[in-house]
Every structure is written in structure tokens, then in C-alpha cells.
mmCIF file of N, CA, C and O in Angstrom:
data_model
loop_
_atom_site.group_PDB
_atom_site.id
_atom_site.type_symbol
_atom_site.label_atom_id
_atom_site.label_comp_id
_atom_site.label_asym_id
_atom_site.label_seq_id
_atom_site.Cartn_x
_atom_site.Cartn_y
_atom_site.Cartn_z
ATOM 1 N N UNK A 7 113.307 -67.780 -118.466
ATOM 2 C CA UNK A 7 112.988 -66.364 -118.459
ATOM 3 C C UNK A 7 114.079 -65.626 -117.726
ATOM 4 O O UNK A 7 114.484 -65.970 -116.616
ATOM 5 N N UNK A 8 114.502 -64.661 -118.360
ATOM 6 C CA UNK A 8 115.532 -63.764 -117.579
ATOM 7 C C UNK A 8 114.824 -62.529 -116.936
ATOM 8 O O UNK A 8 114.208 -61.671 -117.568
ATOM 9 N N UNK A 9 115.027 -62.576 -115.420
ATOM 10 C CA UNK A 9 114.689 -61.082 -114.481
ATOM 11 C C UNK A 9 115.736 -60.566 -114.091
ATOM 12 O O UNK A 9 115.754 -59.974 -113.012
ATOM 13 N N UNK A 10 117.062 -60.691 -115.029
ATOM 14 C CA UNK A 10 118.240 -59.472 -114.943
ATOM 15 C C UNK A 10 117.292 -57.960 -115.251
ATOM 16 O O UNK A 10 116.322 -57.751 -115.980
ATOM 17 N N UNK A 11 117.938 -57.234 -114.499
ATOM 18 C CA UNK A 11 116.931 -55.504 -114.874
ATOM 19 C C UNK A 11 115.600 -55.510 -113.949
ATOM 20 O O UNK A 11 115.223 -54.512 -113.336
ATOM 21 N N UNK A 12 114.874 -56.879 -113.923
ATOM 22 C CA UNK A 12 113.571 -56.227 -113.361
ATOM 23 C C UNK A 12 113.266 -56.798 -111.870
ATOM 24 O O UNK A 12 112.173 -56.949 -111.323
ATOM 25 N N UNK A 13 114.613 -57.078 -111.367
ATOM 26 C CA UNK A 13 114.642 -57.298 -109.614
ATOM 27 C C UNK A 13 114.448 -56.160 -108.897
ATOM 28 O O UNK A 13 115.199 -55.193 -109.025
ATOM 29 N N UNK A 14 113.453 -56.175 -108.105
ATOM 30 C CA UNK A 14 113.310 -54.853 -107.103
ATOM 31 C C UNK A 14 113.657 -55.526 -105.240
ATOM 32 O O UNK A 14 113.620 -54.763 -104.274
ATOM 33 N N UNK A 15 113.883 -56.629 -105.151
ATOM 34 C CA UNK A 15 114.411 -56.905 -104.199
ATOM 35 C C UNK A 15 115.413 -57.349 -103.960
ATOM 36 O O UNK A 15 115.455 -58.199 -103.072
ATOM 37 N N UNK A 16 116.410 -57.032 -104.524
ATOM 38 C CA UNK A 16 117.499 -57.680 -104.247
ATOM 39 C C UNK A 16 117.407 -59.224 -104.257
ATOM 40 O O UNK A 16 118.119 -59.477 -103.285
ATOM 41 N N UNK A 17 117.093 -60.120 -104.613
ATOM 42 C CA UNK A 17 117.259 -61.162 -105.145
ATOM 43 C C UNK A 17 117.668 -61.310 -106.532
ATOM 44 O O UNK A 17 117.130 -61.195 -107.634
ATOM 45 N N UNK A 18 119.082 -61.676 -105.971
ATOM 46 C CA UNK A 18 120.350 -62.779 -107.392
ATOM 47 C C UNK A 18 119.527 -63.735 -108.015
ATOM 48 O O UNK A 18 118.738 -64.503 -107.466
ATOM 49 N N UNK A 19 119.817 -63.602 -109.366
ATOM 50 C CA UNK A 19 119.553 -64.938 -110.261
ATOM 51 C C UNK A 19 120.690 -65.988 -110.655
ATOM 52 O O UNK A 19 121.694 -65.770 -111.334
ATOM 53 N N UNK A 20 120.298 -67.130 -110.084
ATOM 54 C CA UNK A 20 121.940 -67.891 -110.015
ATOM 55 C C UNK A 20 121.973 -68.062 -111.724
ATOM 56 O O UNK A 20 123.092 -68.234 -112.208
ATOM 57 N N UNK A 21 120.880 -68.027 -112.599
ATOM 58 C CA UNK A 21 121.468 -69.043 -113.953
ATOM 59 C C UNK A 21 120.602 -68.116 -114.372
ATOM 60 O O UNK A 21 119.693 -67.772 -113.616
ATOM 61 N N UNK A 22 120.753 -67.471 -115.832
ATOM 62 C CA UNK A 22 119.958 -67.058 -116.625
ATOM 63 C C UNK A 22 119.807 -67.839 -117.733
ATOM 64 O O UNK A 22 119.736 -67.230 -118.800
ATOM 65 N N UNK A 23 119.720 -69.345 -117.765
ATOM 66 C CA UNK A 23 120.126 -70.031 -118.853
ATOM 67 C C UNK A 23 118.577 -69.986 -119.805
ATOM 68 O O UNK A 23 117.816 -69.294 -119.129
ATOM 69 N N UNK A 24 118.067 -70.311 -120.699
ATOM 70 C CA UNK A 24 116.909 -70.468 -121.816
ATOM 71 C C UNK A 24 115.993 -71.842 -120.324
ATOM 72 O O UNK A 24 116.359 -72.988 -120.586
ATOM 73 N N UNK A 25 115.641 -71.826 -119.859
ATOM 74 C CA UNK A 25 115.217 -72.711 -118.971
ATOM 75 C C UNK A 25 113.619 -72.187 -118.355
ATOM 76 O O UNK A 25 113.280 -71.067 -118.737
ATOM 77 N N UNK A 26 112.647 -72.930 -117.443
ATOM 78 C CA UNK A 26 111.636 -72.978 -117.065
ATOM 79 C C UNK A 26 111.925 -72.256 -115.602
ATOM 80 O O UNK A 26 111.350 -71.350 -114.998
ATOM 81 N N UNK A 27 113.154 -73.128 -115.294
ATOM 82 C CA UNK A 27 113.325 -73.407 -113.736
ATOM 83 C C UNK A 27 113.942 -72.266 -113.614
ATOM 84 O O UNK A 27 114.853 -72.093 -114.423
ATOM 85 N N UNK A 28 113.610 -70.887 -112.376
ATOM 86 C CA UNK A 28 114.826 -70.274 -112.000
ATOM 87 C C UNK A 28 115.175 -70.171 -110.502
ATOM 88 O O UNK A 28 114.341 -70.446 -109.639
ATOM 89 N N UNK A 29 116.584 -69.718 -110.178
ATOM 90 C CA UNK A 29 116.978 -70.152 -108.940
ATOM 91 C C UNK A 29 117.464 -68.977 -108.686
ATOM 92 O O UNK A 29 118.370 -68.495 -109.366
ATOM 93 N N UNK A 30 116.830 -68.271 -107.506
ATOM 94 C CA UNK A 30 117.383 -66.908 -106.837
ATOM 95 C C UNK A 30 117.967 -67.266 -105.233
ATOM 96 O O UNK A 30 117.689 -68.117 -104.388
ATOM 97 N N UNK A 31 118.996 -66.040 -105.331
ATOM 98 C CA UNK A 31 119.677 -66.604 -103.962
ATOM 99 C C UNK A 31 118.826 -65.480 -103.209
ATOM 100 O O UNK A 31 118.695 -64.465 -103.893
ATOM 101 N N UNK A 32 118.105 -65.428 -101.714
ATOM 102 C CA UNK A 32 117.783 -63.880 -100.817
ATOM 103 C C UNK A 32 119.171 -63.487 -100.559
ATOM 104 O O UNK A 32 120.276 -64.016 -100.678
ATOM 105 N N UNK A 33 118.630 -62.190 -100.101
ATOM 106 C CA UNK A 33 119.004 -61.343 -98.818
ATOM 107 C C UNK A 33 119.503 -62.281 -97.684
ATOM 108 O O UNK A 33 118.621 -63.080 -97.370
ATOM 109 N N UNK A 34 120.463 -62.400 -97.091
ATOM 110 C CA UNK A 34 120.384 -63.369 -95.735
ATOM 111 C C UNK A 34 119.752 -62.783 -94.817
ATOM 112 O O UNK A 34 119.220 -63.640 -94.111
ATOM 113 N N UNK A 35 119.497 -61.581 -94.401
ATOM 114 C CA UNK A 35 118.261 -61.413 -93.416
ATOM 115 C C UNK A 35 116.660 -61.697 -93.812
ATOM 116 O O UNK A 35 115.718 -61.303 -93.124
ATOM 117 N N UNK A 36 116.543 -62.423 -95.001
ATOM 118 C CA UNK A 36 115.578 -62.741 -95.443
ATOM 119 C C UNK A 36 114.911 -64.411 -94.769
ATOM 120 O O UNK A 36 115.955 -64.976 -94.443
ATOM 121 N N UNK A 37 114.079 -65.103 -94.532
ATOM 122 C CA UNK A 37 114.597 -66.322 -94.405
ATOM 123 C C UNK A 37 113.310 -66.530 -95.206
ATOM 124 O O UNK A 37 112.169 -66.069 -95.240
ATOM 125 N N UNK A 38 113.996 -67.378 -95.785
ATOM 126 C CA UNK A 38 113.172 -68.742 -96.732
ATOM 127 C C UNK A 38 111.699 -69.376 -96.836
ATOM 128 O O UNK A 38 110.910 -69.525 -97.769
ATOM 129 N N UNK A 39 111.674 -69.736 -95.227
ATOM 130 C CA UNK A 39 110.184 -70.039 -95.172
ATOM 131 C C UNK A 39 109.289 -68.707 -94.814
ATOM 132 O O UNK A 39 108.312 -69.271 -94.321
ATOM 133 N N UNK A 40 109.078 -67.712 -94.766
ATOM 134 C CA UNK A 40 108.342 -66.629 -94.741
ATOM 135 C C UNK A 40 108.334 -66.283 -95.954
ATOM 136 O O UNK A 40 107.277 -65.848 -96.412
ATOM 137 N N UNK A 41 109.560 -66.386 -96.839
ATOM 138 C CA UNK A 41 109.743 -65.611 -98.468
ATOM 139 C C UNK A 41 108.619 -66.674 -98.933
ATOM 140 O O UNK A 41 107.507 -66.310 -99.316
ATOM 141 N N UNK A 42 108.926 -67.707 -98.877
ATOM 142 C CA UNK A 42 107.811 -69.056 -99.309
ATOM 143 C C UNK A 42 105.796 -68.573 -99.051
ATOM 144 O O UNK A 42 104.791 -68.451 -99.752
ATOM 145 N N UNK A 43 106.199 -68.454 -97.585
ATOM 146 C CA UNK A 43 105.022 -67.898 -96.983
ATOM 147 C C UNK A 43 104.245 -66.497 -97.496
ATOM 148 O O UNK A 43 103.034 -66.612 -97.689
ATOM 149 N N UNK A 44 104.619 -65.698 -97.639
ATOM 150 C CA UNK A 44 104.316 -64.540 -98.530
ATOM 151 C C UNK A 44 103.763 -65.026 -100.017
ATOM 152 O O UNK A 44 102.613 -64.864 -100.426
ATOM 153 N N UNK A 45 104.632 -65.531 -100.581
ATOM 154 C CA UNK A 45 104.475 -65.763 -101.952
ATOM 155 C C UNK A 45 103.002 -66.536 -101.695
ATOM 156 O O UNK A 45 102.018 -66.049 -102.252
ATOM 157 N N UNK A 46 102.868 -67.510 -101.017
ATOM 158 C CA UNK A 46 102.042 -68.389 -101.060
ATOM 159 C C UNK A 46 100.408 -67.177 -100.803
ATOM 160 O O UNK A 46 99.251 -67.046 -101.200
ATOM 161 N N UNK A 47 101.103 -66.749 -100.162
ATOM 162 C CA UNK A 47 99.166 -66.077 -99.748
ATOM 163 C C UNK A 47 99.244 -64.789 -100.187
ATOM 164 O O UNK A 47 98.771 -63.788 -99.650
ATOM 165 N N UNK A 48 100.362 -64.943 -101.988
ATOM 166 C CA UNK A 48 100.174 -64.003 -102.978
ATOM 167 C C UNK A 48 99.614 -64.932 -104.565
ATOM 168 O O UNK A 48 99.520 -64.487 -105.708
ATOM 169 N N UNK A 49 99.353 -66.200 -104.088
ATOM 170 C CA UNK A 49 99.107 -67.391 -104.938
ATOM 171 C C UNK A 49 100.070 -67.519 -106.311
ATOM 172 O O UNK A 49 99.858 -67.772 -107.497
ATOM 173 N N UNK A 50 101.575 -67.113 -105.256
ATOM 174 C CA UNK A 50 102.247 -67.868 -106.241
ATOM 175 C C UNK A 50 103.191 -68.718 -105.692
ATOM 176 O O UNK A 50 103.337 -68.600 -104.476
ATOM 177 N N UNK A 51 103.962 -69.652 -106.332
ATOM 178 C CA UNK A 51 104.421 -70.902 -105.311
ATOM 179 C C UNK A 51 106.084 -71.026 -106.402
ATOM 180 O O UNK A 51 106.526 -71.044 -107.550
ATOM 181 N N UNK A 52 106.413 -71.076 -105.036
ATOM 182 C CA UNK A 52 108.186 -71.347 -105.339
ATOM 183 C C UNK A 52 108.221 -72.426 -104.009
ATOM 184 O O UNK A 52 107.282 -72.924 -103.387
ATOM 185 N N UNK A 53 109.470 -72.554 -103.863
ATOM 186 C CA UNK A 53 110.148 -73.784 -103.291
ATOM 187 C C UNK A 53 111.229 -73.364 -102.637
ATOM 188 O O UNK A 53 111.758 -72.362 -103.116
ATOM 189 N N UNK A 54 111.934 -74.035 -101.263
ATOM 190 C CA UNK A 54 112.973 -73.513 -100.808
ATOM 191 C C UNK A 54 114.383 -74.335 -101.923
ATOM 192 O O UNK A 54 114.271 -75.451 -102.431
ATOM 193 N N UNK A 55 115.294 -73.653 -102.028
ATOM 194 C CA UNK A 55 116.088 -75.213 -102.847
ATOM 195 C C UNK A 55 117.543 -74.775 -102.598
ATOM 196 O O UNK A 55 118.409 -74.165 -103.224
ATOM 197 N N UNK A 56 117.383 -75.515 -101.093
ATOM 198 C CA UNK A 56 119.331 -75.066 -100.679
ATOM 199 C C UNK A 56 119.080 -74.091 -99.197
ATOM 200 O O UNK A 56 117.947 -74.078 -98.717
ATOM 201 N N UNK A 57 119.584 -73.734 -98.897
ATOM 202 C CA UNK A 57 119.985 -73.031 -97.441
ATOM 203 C C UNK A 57 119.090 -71.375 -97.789
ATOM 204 O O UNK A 57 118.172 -71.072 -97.026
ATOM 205 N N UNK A 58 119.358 -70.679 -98.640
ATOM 206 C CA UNK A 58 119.406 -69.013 -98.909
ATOM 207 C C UNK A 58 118.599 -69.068 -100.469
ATOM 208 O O UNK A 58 118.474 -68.050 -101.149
ATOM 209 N N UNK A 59 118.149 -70.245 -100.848
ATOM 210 C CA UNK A 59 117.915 -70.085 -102.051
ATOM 211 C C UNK A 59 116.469 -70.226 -102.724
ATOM 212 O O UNK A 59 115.823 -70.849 -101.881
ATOM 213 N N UNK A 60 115.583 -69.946 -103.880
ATOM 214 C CA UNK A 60 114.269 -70.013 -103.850
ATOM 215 C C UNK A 60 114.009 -70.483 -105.251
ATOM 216 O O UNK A 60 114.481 -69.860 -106.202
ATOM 217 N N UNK A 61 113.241 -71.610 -105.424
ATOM 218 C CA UNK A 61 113.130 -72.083 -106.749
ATOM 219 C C UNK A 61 111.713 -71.777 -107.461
ATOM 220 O O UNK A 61 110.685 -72.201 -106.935
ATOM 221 N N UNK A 62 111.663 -70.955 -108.796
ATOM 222 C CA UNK A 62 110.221 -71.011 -109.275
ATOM 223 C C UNK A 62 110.886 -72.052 -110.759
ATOM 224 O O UNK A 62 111.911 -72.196 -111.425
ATOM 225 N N UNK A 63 109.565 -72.540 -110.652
ATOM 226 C CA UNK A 63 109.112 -72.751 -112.223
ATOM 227 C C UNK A 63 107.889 -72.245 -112.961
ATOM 228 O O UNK A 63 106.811 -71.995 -112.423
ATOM 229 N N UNK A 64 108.156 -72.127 -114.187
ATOM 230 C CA UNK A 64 107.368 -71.472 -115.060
ATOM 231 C C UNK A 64 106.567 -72.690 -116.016
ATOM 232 O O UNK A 64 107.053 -73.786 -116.294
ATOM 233 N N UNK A 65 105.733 -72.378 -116.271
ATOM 234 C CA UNK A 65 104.790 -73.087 -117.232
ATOM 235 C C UNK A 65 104.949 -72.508 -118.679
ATOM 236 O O UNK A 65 105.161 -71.295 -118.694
ATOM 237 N N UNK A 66 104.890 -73.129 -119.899
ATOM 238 C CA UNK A 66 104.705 -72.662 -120.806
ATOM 239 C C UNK A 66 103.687 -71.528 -120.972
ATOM 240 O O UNK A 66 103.950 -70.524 -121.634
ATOM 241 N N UNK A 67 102.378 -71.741 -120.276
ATOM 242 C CA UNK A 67 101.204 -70.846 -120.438
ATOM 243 C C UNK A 67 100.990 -69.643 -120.051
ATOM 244 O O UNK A 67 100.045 -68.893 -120.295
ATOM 245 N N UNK A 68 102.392 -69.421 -119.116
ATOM 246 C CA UNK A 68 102.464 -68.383 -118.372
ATOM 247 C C UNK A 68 103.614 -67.521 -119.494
ATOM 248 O O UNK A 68 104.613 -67.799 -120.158
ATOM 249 N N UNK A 69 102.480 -65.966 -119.117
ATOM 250 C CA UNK A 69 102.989 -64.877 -120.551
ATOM 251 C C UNK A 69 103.909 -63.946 -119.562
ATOM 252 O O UNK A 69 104.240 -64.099 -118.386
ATOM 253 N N UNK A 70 104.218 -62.793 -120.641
ATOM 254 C CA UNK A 70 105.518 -62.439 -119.917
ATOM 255 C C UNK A 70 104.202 -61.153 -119.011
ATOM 256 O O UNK A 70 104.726 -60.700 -117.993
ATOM 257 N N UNK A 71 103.292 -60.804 -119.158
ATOM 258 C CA UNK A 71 102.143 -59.988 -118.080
ATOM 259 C C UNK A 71 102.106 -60.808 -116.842
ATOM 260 O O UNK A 71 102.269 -60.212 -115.777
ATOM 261 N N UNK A 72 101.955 -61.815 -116.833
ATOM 262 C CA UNK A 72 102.048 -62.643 -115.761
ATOM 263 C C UNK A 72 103.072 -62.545 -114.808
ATOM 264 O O UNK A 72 102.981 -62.349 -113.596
ATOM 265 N N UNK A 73 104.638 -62.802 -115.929
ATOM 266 C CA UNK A 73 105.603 -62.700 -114.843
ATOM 267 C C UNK A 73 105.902 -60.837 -114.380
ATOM 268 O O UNK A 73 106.463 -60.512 -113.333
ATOM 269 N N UNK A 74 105.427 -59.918 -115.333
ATOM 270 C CA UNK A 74 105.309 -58.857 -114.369
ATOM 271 C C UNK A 74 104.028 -58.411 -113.526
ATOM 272 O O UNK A 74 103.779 -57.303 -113.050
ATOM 273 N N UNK A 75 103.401 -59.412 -113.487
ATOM 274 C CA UNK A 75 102.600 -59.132 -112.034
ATOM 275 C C UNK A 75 103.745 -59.929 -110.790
ATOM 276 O O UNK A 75 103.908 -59.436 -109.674
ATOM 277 N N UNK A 76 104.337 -61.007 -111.179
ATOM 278 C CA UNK A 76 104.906 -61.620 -110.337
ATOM 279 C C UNK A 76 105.930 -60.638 -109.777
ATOM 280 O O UNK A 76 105.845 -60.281 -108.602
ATOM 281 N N UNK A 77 106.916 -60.183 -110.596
ATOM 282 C CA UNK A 77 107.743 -58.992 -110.382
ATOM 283 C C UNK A 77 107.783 -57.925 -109.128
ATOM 284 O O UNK A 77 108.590 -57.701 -108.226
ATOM 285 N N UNK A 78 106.041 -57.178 -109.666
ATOM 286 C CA UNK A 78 105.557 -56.540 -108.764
ATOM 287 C C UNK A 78 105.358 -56.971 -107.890
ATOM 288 O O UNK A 78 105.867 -56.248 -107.033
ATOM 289 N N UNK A 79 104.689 -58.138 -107.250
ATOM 290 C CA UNK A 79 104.625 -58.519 -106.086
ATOM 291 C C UNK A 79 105.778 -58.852 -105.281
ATOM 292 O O UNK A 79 105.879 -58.771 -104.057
ATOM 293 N N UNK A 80 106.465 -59.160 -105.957
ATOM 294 C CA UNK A 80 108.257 -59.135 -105.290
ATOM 295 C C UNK A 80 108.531 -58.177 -104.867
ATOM 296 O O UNK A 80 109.088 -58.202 -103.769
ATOM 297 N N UNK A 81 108.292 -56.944 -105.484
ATOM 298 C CA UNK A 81 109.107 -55.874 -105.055
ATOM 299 C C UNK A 81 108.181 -54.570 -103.801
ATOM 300 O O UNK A 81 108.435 -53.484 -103.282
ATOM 301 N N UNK A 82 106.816 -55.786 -103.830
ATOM 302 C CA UNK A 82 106.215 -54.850 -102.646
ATOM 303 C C UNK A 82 105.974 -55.913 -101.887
ATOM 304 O O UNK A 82 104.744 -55.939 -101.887
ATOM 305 N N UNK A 83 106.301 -56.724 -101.301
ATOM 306 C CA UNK A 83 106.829 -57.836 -100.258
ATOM 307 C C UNK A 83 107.637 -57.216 -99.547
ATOM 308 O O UNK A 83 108.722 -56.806 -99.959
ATOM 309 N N UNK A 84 107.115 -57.042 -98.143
ATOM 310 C CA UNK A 84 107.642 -57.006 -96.801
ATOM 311 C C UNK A 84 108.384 -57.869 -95.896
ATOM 312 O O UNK A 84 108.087 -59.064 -95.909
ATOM 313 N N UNK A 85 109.322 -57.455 -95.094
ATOM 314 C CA UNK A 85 110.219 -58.249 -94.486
ATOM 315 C C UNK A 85 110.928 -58.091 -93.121
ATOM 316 O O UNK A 85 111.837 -57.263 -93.188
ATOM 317 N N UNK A 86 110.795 -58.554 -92.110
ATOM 318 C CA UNK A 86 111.032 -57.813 -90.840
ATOM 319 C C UNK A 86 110.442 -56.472 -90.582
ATOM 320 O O UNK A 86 109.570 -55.914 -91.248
ATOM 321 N N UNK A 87 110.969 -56.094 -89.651
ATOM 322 C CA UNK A 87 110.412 -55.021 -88.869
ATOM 323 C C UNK A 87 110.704 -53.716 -89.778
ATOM 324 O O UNK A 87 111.530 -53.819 -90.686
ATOM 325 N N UNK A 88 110.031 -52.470 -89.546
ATOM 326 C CA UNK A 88 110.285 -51.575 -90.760
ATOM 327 C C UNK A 88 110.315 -50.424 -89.149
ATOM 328 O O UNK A 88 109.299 -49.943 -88.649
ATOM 329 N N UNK A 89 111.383 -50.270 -88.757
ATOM 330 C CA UNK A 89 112.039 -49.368 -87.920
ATOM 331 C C UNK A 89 112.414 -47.854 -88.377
ATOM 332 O O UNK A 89 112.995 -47.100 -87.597
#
């Protein structure tokens, strides 16, 4: 699945290849296990994979409504202090 166009957080997509698996690099003031942590107690589950980097996979069953709920929840995910 390609989320070129529909990133609202600044998270890079390393590969847009025809694939299940995708691999985004954060923000470096972002860190990994909180991005993990969020997602998780938004019941969706990625993986750390590398230093800065976050792995989802997709299921066949999962429609493209799905991945824009996922979207949305990306892009209203909080992060440090809001000064």
C-alpha cells in the first residue's frame, strides 16, 4: 500500500514497493517505543525495525477504509510536550 500524499506526520516511507510490509522512518525527536506505545492503545500494532524506524504489516483483509482510519490516527497522535 502506498501512503505517499496521505502522511500527516511527517513520517518517510522507505519503499513504496507493491508489498504488505511497510517501513517508515520518524521524526528523530520522536522515539520508537512510545510511537509503538500509542499505536498500541490505538489497537493498532507495528514494530520497532532498526534505530528511527517503524514496521506495519497489512493483511489482505484489511480495506483501504481501514487504512484511512489508520492514517487518521497518525496524524492526531501526540508527542512530547506541546509548549
Amino acid at each position: 500500500y502506498n501512503f505517499r500524499g496521505r502522511n500527516q506526520m511527517g513520517l518517510t516511507q522507505k519503499d513504496a514497493s507493491a508489498s504488505n510490509i511497510i517501513i517508515f522512518d520518524l521524526k528523530k525527536e520522536i522515539k520508537p517505543a512510545e510511537f509503538i506505545q500509542k499505536l498500541s492503545e490505538n489497537n493498532i500494532r507495528a514494530t520497532a525495525f532498526g534505530k528511527q524506524s517503524i514496521r506495519f504489516v497489512t493483511h489482505r483483509d484489511i480495506n483501504s477504509s481501514q487504512i484511512d482510519i489508520v492514517c487518521q490516527t497518525l496524524s492526531e497522535l501526540q508527542f512530547g510536550s506541546k509548549d
